[in-house]
CSV table of C-alpha atoms in Angstrom, one decimal:
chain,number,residue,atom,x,y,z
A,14,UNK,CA,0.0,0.0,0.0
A,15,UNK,CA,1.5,3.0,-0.5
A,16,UNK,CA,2.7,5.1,2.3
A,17,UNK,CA,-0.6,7.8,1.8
A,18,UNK,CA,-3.0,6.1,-0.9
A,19,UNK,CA,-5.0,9.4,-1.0
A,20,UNK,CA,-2.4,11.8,-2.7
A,21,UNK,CA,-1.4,8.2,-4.7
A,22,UNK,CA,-4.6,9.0,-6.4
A,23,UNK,CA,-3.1,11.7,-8.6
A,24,UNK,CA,-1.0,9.2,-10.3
A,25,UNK,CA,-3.8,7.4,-12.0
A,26,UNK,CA,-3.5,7.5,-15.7
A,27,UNK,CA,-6.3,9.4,-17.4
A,28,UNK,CA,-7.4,7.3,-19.7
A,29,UNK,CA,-11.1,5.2,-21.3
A,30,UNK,CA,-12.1,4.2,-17.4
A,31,UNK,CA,-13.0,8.2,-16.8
A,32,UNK,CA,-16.2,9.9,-18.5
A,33,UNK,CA,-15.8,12.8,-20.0
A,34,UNK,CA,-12.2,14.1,-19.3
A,35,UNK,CA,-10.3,15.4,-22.3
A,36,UNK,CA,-9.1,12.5,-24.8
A,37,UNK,CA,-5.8,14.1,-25.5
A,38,UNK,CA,-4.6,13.9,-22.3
A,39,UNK,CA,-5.2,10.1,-22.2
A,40,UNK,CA,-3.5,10.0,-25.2
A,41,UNK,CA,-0.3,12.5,-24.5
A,42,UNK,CA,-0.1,9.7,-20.8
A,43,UNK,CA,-1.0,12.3,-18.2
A,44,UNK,CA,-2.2,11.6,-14.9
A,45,UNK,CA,-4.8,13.2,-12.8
A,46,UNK,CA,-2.7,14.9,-11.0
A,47,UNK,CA,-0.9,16.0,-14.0
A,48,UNK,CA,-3.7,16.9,-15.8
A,49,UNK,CA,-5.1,18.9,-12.5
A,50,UNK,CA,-2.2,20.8,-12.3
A,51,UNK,CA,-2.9,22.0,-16.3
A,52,UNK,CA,-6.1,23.9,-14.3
A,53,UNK,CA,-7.8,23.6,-17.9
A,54,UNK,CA,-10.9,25.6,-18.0
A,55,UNK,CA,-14.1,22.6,-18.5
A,56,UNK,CA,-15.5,24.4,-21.6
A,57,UNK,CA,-12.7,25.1,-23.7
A,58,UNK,CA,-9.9,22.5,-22.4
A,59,UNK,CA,-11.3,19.3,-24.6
A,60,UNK,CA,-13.6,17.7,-22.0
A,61,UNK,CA,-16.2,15.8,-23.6
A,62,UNK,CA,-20.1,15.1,-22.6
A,63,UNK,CA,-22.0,13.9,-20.6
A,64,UNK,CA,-19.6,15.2,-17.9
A,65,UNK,CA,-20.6,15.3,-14.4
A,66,UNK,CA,-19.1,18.6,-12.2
A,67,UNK,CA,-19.1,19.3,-8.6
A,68,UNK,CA,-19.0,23.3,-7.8
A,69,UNK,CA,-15.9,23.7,-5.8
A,70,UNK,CA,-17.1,26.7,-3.9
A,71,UNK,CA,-20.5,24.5,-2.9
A,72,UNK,CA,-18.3,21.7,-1.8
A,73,UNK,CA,-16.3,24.0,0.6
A,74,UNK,CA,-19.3,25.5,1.9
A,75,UNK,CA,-21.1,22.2,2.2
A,76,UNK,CA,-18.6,20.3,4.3
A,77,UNK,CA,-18.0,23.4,6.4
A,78,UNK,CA,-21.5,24.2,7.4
A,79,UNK,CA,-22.6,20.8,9.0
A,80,UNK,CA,-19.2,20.6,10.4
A,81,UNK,CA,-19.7,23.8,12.3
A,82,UNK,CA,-23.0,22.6,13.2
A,83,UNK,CA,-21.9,19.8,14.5
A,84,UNK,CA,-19.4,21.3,16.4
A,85,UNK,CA,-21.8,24.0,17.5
A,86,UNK,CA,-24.5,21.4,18.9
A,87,UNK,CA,-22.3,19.1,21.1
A,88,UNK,CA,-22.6,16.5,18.2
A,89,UNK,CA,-20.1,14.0,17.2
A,90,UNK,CA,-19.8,13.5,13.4
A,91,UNK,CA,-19.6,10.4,11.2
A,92,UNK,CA,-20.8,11.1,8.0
A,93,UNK,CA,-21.8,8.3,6.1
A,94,UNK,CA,-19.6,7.9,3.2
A,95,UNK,CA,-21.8,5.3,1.3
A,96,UNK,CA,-23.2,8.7,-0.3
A,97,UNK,CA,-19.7,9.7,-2.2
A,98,UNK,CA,-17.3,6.8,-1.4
A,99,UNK,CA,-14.8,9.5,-2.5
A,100,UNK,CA,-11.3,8.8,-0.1
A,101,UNK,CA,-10.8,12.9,-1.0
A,102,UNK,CA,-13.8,13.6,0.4
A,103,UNK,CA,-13.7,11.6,3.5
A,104,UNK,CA,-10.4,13.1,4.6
A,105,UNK,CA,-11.8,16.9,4.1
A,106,UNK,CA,-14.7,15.6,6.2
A,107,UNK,CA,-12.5,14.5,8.6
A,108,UNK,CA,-10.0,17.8,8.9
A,109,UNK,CA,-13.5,19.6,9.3
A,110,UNK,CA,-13.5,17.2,12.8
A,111,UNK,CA,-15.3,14.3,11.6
A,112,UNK,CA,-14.6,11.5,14.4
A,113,UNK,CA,-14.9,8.8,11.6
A,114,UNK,CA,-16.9,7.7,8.8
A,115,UNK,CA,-20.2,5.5,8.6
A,116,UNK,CA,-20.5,2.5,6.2
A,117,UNK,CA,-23.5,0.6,5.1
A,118,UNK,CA,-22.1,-2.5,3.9
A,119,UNK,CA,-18.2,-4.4,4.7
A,120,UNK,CA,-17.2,-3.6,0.9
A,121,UNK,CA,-17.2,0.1,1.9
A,122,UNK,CA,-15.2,-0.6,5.2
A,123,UNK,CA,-12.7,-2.0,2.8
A,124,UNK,CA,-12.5,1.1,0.6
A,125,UNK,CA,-12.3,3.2,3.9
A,126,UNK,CA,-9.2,0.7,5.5
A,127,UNK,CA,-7.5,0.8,1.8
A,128,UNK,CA,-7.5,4.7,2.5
A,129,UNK,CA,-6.4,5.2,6.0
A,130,UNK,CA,-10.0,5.7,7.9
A,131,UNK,CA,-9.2,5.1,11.6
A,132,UNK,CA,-12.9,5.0,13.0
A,133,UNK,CA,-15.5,3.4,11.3
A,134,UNK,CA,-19.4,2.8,12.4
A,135,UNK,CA,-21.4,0.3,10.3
A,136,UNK,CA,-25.1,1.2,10.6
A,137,UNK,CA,-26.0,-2.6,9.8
A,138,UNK,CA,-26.1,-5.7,11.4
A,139,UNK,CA,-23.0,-7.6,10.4
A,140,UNK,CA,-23.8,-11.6,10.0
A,141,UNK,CA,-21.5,-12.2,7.0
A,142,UNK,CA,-18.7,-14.5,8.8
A,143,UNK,CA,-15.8,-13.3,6.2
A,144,UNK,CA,-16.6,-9.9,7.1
A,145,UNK,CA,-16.4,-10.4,10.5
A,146,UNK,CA,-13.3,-12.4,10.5
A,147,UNK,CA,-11.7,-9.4,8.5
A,148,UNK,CA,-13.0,-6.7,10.3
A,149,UNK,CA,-11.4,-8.8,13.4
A,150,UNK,CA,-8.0,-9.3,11.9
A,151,UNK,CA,-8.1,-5.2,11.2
A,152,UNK,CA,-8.7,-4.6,14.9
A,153,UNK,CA,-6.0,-7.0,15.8
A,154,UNK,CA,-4.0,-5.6,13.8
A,155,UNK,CA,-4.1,-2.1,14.1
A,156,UNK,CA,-4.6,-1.0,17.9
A,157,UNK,CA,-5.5,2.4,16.7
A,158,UNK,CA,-8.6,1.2,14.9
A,159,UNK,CA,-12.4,1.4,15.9
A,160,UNK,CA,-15.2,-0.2,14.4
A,161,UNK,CA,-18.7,-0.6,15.9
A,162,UNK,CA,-21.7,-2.0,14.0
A,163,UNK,CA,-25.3,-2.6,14.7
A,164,UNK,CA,-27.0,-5.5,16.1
A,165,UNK,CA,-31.1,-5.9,15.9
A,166,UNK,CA,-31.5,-9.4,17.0
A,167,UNK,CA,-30.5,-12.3,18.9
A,168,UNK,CA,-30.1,-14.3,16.1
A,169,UNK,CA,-28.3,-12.1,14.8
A,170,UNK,CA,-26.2,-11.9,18.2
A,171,UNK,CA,-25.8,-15.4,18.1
A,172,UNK,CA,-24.3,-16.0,14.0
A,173,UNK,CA,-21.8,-13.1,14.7
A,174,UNK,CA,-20.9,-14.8,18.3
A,175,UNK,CA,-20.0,-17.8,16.2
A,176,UNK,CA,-18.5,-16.6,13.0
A,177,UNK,CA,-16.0,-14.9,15.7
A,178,UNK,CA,-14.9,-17.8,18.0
A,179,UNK,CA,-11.2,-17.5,18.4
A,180,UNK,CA,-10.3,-13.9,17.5
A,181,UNK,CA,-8.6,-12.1,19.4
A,182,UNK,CA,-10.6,-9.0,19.7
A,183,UNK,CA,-13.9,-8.4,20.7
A,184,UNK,CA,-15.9,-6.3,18.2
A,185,UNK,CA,-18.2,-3.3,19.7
A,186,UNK,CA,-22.0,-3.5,18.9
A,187,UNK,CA,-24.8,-0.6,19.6
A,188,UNK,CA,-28.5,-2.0,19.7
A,189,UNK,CA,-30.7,-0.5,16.5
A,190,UNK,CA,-33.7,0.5,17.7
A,191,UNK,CA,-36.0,-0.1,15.1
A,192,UNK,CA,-38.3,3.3,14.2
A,193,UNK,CA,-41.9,1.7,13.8
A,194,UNK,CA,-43.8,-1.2,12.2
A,195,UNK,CA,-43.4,-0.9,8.4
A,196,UNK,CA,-40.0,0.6,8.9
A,197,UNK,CA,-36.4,-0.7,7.9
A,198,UNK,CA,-34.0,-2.5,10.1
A,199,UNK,CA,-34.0,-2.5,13.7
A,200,UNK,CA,-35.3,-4.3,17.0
A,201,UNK,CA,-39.1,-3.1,16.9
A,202,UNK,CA,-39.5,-2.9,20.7
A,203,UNK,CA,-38.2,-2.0,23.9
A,204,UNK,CA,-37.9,-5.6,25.1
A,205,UNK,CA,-36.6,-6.7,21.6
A,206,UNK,CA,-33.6,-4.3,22.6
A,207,UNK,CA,-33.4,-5.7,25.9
A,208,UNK,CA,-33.5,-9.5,24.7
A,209,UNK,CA,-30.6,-8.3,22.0
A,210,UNK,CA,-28.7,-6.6,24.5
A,211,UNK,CA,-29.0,-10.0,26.7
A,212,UNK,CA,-27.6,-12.2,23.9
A,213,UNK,CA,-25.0,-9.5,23.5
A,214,UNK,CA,-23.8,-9.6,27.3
A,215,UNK,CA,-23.6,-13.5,26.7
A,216,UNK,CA,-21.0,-14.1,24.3
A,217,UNK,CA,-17.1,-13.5,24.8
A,218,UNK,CA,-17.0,-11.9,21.3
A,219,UNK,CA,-18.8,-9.0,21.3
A,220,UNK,CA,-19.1,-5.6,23.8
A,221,UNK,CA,-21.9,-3.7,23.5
A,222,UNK,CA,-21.2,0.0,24.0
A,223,UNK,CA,-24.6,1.7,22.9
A,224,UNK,CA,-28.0,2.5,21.3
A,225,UNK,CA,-28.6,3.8,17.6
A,226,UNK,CA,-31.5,4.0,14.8
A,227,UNK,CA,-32.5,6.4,12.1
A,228,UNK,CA,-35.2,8.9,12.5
A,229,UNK,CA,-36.0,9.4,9.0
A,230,UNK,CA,-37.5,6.1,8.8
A,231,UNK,CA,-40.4,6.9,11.7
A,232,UNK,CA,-43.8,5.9,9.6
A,233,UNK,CA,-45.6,9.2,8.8
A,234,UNK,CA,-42.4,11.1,9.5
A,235,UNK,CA,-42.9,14.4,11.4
A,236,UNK,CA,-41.5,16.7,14.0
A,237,UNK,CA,-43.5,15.4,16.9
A,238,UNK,CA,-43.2,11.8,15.7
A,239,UNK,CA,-39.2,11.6,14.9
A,240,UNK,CA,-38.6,13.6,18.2
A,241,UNK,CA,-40.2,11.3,20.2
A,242,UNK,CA,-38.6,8.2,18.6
A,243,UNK,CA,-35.2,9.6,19.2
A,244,UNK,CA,-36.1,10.6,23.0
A,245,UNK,CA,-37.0,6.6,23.1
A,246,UNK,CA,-34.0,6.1,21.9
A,247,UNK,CA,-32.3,8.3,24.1
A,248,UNK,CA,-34.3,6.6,26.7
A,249,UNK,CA,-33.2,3.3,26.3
A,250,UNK,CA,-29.4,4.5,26.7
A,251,UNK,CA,-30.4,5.9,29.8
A,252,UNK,CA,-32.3,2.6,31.2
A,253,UNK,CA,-29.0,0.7,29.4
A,254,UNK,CA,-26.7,2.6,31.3
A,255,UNK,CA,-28.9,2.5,34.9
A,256,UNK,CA,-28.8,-1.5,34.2
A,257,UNK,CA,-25.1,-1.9,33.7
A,258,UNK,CA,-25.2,-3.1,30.4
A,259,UNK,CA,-22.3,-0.7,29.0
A,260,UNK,CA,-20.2,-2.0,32.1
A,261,UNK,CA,-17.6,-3.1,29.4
A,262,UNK,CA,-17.3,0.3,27.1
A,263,UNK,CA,-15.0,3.3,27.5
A,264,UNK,CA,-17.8,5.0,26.0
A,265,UNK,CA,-21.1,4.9,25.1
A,266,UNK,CA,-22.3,5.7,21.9
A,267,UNK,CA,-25.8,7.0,21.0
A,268,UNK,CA,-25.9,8.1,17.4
A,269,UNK,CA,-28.6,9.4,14.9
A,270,UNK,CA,-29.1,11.5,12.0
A,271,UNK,CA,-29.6,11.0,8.5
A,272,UNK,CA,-30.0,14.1,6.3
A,273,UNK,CA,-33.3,15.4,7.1
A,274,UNK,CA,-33.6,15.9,10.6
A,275,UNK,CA,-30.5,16.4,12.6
A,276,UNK,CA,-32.0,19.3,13.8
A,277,UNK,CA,-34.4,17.1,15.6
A,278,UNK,CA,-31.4,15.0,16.8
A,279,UNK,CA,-29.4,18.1,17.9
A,280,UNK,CA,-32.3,18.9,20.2
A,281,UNK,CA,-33.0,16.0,21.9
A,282,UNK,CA,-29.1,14.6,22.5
A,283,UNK,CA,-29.1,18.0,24.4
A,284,UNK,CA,-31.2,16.5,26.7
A,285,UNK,CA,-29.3,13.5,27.2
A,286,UNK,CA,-28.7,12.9,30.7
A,287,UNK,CA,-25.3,12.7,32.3
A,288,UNK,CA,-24.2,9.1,31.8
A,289,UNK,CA,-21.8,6.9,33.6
A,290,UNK,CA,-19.2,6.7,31.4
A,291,UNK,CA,-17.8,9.7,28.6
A,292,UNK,CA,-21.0,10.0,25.8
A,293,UNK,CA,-20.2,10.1,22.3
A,294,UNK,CA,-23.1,11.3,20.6
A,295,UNK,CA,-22.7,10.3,17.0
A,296,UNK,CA,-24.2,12.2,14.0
A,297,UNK,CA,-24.5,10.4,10.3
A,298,UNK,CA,-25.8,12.7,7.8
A,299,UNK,CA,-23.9,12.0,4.2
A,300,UNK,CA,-25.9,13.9,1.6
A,301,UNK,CA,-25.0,17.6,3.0
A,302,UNK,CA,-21.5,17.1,1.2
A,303,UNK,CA,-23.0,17.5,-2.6
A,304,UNK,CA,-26.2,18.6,-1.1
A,305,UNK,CA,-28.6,18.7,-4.6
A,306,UNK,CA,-31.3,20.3,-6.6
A,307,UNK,CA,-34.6,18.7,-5.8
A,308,UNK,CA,-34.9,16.3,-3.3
A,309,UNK,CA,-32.7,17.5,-0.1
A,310,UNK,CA,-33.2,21.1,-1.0
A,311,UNK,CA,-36.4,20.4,-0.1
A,312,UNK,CA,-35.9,18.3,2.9
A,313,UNK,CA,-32.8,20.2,4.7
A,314,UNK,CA,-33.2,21.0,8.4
A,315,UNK,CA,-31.7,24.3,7.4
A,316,UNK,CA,-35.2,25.3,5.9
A,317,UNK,CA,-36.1,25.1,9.5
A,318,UNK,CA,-33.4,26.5,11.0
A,319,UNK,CA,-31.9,29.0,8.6
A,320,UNK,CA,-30.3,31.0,11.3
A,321,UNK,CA,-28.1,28.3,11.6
A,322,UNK,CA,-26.8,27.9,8.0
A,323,UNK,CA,-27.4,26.4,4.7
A,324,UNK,CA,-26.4,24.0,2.0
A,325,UNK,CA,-25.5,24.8,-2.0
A,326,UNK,CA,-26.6,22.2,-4.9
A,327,UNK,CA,-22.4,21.2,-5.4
A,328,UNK,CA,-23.3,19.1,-8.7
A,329,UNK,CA,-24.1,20.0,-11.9
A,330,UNK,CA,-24.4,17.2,-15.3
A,331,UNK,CA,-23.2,19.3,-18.7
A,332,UNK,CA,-24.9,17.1,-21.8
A,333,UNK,CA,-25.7,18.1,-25.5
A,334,UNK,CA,-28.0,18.4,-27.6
A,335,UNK,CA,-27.6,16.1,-30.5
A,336,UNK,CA,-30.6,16.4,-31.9
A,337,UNK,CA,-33.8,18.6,-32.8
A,338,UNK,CA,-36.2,16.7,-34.3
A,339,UNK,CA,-39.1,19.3,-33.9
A,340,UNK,CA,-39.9,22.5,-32.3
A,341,UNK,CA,-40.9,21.1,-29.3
A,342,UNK,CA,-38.5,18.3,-28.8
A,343,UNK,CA,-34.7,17.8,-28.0
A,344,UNK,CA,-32.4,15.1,-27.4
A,345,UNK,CA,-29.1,15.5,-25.5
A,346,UNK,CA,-26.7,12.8,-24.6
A,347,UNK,CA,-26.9,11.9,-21.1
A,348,UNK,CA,-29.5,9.2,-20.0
A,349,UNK,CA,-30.3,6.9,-17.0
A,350,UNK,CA,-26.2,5.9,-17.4
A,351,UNK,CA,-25.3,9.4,-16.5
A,352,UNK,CA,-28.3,10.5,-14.3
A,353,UNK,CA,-29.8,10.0,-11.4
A,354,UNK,CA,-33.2,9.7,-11.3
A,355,UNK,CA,-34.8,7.4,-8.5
A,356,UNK,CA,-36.0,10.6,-7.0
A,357,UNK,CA,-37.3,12.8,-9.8
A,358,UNK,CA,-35.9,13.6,-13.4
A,359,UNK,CA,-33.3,16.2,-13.5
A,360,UNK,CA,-34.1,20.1,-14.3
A,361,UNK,CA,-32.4,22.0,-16.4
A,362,UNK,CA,-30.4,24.9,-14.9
A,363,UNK,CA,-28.6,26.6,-17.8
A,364,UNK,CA,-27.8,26.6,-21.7
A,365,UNK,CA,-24.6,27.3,-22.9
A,366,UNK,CA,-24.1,28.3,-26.3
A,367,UNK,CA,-21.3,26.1,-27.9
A,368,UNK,CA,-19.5,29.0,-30.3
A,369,UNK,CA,-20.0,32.4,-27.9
A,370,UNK,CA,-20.0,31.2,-24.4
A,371,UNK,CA,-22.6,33.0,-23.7
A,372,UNK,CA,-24.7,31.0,-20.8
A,373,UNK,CA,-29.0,31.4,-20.3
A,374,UNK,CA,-31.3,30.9,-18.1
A,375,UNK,CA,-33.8,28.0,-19.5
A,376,UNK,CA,-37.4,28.7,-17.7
A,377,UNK,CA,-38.8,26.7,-21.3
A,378,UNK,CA,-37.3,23.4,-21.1
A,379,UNK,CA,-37.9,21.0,-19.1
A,380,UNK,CA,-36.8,16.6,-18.6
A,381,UNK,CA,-39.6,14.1,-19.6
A,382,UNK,CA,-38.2,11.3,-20.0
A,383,UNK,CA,-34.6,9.2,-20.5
A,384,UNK,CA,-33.2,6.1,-22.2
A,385,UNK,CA,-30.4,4.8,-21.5
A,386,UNK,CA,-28.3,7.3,-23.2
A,387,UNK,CA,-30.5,10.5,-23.9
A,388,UNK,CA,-32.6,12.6,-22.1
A,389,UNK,CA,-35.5,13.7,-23.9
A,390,UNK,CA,-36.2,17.3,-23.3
A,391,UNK,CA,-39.6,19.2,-24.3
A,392,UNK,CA,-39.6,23.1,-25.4
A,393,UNK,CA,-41.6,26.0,-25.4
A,394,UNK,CA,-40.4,27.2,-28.5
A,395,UNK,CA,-37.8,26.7,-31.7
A,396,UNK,CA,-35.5,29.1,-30.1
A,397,UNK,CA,-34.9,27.6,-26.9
A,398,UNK,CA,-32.1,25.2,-28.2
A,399,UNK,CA,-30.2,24.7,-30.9
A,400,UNK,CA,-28.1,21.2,-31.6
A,401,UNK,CA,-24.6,21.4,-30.3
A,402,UNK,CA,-25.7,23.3,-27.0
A,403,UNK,CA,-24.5,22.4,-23.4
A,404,UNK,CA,-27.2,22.1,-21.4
A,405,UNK,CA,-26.7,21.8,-17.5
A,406,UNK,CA,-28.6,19.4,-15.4
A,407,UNK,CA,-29.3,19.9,-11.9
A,408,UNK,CA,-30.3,16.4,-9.8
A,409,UNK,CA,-31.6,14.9,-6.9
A,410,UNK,CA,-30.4,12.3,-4.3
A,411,UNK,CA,-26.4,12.5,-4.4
A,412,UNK,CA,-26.3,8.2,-3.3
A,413,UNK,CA,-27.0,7.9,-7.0
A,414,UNK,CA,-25.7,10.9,-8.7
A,415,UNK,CA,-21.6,10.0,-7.7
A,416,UNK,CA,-21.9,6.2,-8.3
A,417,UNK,CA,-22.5,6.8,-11.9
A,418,UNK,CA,-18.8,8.9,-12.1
A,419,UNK,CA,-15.5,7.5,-11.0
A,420,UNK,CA,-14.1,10.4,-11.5
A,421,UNK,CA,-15.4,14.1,-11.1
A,422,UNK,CA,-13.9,17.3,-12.1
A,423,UNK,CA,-13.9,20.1,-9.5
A,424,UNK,CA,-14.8,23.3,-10.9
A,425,UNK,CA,-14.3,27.0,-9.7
A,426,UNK,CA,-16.4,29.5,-10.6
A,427,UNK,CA,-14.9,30.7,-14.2
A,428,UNK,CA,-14.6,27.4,-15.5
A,429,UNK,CA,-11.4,25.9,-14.0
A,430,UNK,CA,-10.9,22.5,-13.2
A,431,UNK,CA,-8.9,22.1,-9.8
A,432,UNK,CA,-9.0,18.6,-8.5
A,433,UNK,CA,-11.0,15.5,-9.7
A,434,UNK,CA,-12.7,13.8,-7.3
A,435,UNK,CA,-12.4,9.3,-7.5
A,436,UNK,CA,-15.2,7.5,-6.2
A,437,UNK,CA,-15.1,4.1,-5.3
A,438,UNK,CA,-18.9,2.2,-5.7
């Protein structure tokens, strides 16, 4: 491995694996970091479309307002990096005081060991025995490591117990406290937590060392409902703690917070109760680092709260139009390959005139439809596009947006390209 695998990113060839980077510079053998350092301007420096962009000044912003919020409300941070799976990203996220970052499945703990991530929490229940194994020779291998995972049953309890006879190190669990029937994962009552954290306190293999869920899930979701799931949830840590049951942690962890209601989690971790052992109160929210254009702009705590910040829509999808078949009708070529679209088709944001430059609103097209490879745009009039114009896409849900780019130019406001961003899906 080499000795920092983040900057060892650079010295990737740019070459056919990479959508929509300039062809010559695969062919002249540059590297990303060569190419990078060339600070060619993404309109006129031989990038080709589709070709996703993420706004550096919106990324900036981004990871700096949540981590100030974080900071601001007592919260610990662990952003969950299944949204990007970007290395780059994850270590900005951390120098903005991230304690870690949270995984959904043990592939992305891999990516996240392969680039140097110390603290990892894994907001599923782990029964895959090679996993564990792994994730048990990491810890035994690395002192400095942390890794804690969910747990929502006793069967579950009882398959990780066994796939973990004869490690050496014991692997730390938090009980998931499920948010309602007809919701995701999770124990569904208080005595399902109970009989879960029982199992746990039986085994030699595993420590338990706190409570979790995840709010957005609450059937019916509201303010009233999610804040009093998470005050059961805060609860239960309490009744935990009273009980003994986190007689083995250093600390107890009781974590929360997707992207669309850490405000509610802010509030009632404040009213946490002094504990018996140091609290780590353990935020999760992953979409704030791209933020986006339809979906969590609309959802954002910060429409509540906008005293206390905001997020900017970071990407932005250039395609053209390659065809004009009618007055009404366009075609440009980016489709369901390029674009994200489980939560509503994209909108377009701007038009860019190929030959002048010279960039326009576009109130009179609109996204219908996409194939696999074109979006199929409708128009008020002839004159809203002509073939050969950029057109930029805004999207929504940024999970699905960066797995459909390994690698993503960043781009300042006139045009440069800075940095690209490598994702790992």
């Amino acid at each position: 491995m080499p000795s920092d695998p983040v900057q060892a990113l650079a010295d990737e060839p740019v070459d056919h694996r990479f959508k929509g980077l300039p062809p010559d510079a695969g062919h002249a053998g540059l590297t990303v970091g060569q190419l990078a350092a060339e600070r060619r301007n993404l309109h006129t420096g031989g990038f080709t479309t589709p070709v996703l962009t993420l706004d550096a000044d919106a990324l900036s912003h981004n990871l700096a307002a949540l981590g100030s919020y974080a900071e601001r409300h007592g919260l610990a941070f662990a952003p969950h990096g299944k949204t990007c799976m970007a290395p780059q990203l994850f270590h900005r996220q951390l120098d903005r005081g991230a304690w870690g970052i949270t995984a959904a499945v043990p592939h992305q703990a891999r990516v996240y060991r392969a680039f140097g991530i110390q603290r990892i929490f894994l907001a599923n229940e782990l029964v895959d025995a090679a996993a564990l194994r792994w994730v048990a020779a990491e810890l035994a291998a690395d002192p400095g490591f942390r890794f804690v995972c969910y747990v929502d049953s006793v069967r579950g309890v009882q398959l990780m117990d066994r796939a973990l006879q004869g490690q050496s190190q014991r692997v730390d669990v938090v009980v998931e406290l499920g948010a309602g029937e007809g919701a995701r994962t999770g124990a569904r009552t208080d005595e399902d937590c109970r009989a879960v954290a029982d199992a746990v306190a039986g085994t030699a293999t595993l420590r338990l060392v706190g409570i979790a869920g995840y709010e957005a899930e609450v059937p019916g979701a509201d303010p009233d409902s999610v804040h009093a799931y998470l005050r059961r949830l805060t609860g239960l840590a309490a009744e935990f703690d009273k009980a003994g049951r986190f007689a083995a942690a250093d600390e107890i962890v009781v974590s929360a917070g997707g992207s669309a209601w850490f405000d509610a989690v802010a509030d009632v971790f404040a009213e946490l109760p002094e504990l018996s052992r140091p609290t780590l109160r353990l935020l999760r929210s992953g979409a704030y680092v791209s933020h986006d254009h339809g979906w969590y702009t609309r959802l954002t705590p910060f429409n509540r709260i906008p005293e206390e910040g905001g997020l900017r829509p970071a990407f932005r999808l250039w395609a053209q139009v390659v065809s004009r078949p009618s007055p009404t009708q366009a075609f440009v070529n980016a489709g369901k390959r390029d674009i994200a679209y489980d939560l509503g088709l994209p909108e377009v944001e701007l038009v860019r005139d190929p030959l002048s430059g010279a960039e326009r609103p576009a109130p009179g097209v609109r996204v219908v439809k996409l194939s696999d490879q074109h979006a199929w745009l409708e128009t008020d009039s002839a004159g809203d596009l002509e073939v050969g114009d950029w057109v930029a896409l805004g999207m929504s849900h940024p999970c699905t947006i960066f797995e459909k780019w390994p690698l993503i130019p960043v781009v300042e406001a006139d045009g440069t390209v800075t940095e690209y961003v490598r994702t790992f899906f």
